[in-house]
Tab-separated table of C-alpha atoms in Angstrom:
chain	number	residue	atom	x	y	z
A	3	VAL	CA	157.703	86.869	128.475
A	4	GLN	CA	157.728	83.229	127.689
A	5	LEU	CA	156.239	80.665	129.308
A	6	GLN	CA	156.706	76.590	129.659
A	7	ALA	CA	154.574	74.318	131.165
A	8	PHE	CA	155.998	70.875	132.560
A	9	GLY	CA	155.284	68.328	135.173
A	10	GLY	CA	152.320	66.473	133.634
A	11	GLY	CA	151.877	62.580	132.821
A	12	LEU	CA	149.472	59.647	133.650
A	13	VAL	CA	148.199	58.818	137.263
A	14	GLN	CA	145.697	56.930	138.905
A	15	ALA	CA	142.855	58.718	140.450
A	16	GLY	CA	143.794	60.145	143.719
A	17	GLY	CA	147.056	60.489	142.950
A	18	SER	CA	149.000	63.616	142.771
A	19	LEU	CA	150.785	65.803	140.211
A	20	ARG	CA	153.062	68.583	140.350
A	21	LEU	CA	152.643	71.240	137.640
A	22	SER	CA	155.487	74.016	137.136
A	23	CYS	CA	155.486	77.035	135.187
A	24	ALA	CA	159.077	78.923	133.988
A	25	ALA	CA	158.648	82.201	132.869
A	26	SER	CA	161.715	84.402	130.510
A	27	THR	CA	161.565	87.480	132.662
A	28	ARG	CA	163.404	89.705	134.949
A	29	THR	CA	160.030	91.145	136.294
A	30	PHE	CA	158.328	87.705	137.254
A	31	SER	CA	157.508	88.926	140.785
A	32	ARG	CA	154.785	91.661	139.100
A	33	LEU	CA	153.176	88.731	137.205
A	34	ASN	CA	149.752	87.358	137.707
A	35	MET	CA	149.868	84.031	137.260
A	36	ALA	CA	147.039	81.668	136.259
A	37	TRP	CA	146.575	77.774	135.212
A	38	PHE	CA	143.616	76.907	132.648
A	39	CYS	CA	142.841	73.832	131.472
A	40	GLN	CA	141.617	72.487	128.183
A	41	ALA	CA	139.343	68.579	127.876
A	42	PRO	CA	139.027	67.247	124.530
A	43	GLY	CA	135.281	68.856	123.189
A	44	LYS	CA	135.317	71.537	125.830
A	45	GLU	CA	136.606	74.853	125.991
A	46	ARG	CA	139.507	75.885	128.122
A	47	GLU	CA	138.319	76.782	131.719
A	48	PHE	CA	140.015	78.288	134.591
A	49	VAL	CA	141.306	76.472	137.666
A	50	ALA	CA	143.504	78.471	139.634
A	51	ALA	CA	145.484	82.234	139.663
A	52	GLN	CA	147.753	84.115	142.057
A	53	HIS	CA	147.998	88.016	141.643
A	54	TRP	CA	151.497	89.010	141.729
A	55	SER	CA	150.824	90.037	145.591
A	56	GLY	CA	150.099	86.335	146.533
A	57	SER	CA	146.534	86.423	146.744
A	58	THR	CA	145.285	83.311	145.235
A	59	ASP	CA	141.519	82.223	143.468
A	60	TYR	CA	140.122	78.545	142.731
A	61	ALA	CA	137.506	76.972	140.366
A	62	ASP	CA	135.182	75.286	143.196
A	63	SER	CA	136.069	72.204	141.460
A	64	VAL	CA	139.164	72.059	143.030
A	65	LYS	CA	139.398	73.794	145.955
A	66	GLY	CA	141.202	71.738	148.915
A	67	ARG	CA	142.530	69.573	146.422
A	68	PHE	CA	145.186	72.297	144.097
A	69	THR	CA	147.033	74.985	145.563
A	70	ILE	CA	149.042	77.081	143.157
A	71	SER	CA	151.978	78.731	144.394
A	72	ARG	CA	155.347	80.311	143.574
A	73	ASP	CA	158.606	80.943	143.560
A	74	ASN	CA	159.754	84.730	142.994
A	75	ALA	CA	163.583	83.575	142.942
A	76	LYS	CA	163.191	80.882	140.449
A	77	ASN	CA	161.176	82.707	138.016
A	78	THR	CA	158.546	79.400	138.513
A	79	MET	CA	154.911	79.184	139.262
A	80	THR	CA	153.467	75.402	140.197
A	81	LEU	CA	150.079	73.869	140.831
A	82	GLN	CA	150.575	71.102	143.351
A	83	MET	CA	147.527	68.768	142.579
A	84	ASN	CA	146.295	66.215	145.232
A	85	ASN	CA	143.125	63.897	145.006
A	86	LEU	CA	143.375	63.492	141.204
A	87	LYS	CA	139.972	62.291	139.147
A	88	PRO	CA	139.405	61.210	136.168
A	89	GLU	CA	137.370	64.687	135.298
A	90	ASP	CA	140.584	66.797	135.947
A	91	THR	CA	142.795	64.703	132.757
A	92	ALA	CA	142.930	67.809	130.274
A	93	VAL	CA	145.713	69.540	128.891
A	94	TYR	CA	147.086	72.140	131.293
A	95	TYR	CA	148.083	75.854	130.125
A	96	CYS	CA	150.137	78.436	132.643
A	97	ALA	CA	149.049	81.977	131.364
A	98	ALA	CA	150.574	85.475	132.704
A	99	ASP	CA	149.557	88.687	132.727
A	100	PHE	CA	151.439	92.404	134.515
A	101	ARG	CA	148.623	94.059	134.444
A	102	VAL	CA	144.881	92.103	135.032
A	103	TRP	CA	144.158	88.713	136.679
A	104	GLY	CA	141.315	86.722	137.007
A	105	ARG	CA	139.103	83.862	135.476
A	106	SER	CA	138.742	84.555	132.124
A	107	ARG	CA	141.433	83.704	129.667
A	108	ALA	CA	141.015	87.088	127.681
A	109	ALA	CA	142.732	88.962	131.205
A	110	TYR	CA	146.042	86.899	130.034
A	111	THR	CA	148.380	88.233	127.564
A	112	TYR	CA	151.094	85.322	127.950
A	113	TRP	CA	150.647	81.284	127.561
A	114	GLY	CA	152.831	78.706	127.916
A	115	GLN	CA	152.493	75.657	125.930
A	116	GLY	CA	150.204	73.202	127.543
A	117	THR	CA	151.124	69.620	129.843
A	118	GLN	CA	148.982	66.722	129.166
A	119	VAL	CA	147.665	65.332	132.787
A	120	THR	CA	145.538	62.384	132.444
A	121	VAL	CA	143.904	60.564	135.786
A	122	SER	CA	142.888	56.966	135.037
A	123	SER	CA	139.947	55.761	137.030
């Protein structure tokens, strides 16, 4: 499975961005998907995840501001990011796995290349 993340950019604090992750698989509907982010000098950390059944999980720092969703017909997962803060600045990675899901990086087998999100104050 190949993942391609896109949609990052530069936005002012309080603004919105929509990230997308396209997956190259015929069984996208069975993929558990997630977003992680990595700021300079920090470890990659969990942002949001969606089980193939539709269940979702969010890091406390993004609850109420970010929404993860998927379009199985288009093999695409999205992360709608609202009310962005400077501390959201990071490279965002999409990840996927057929068997497991959760907040751990180790749970995911497949990773996209990352897309930069920069939030100015």
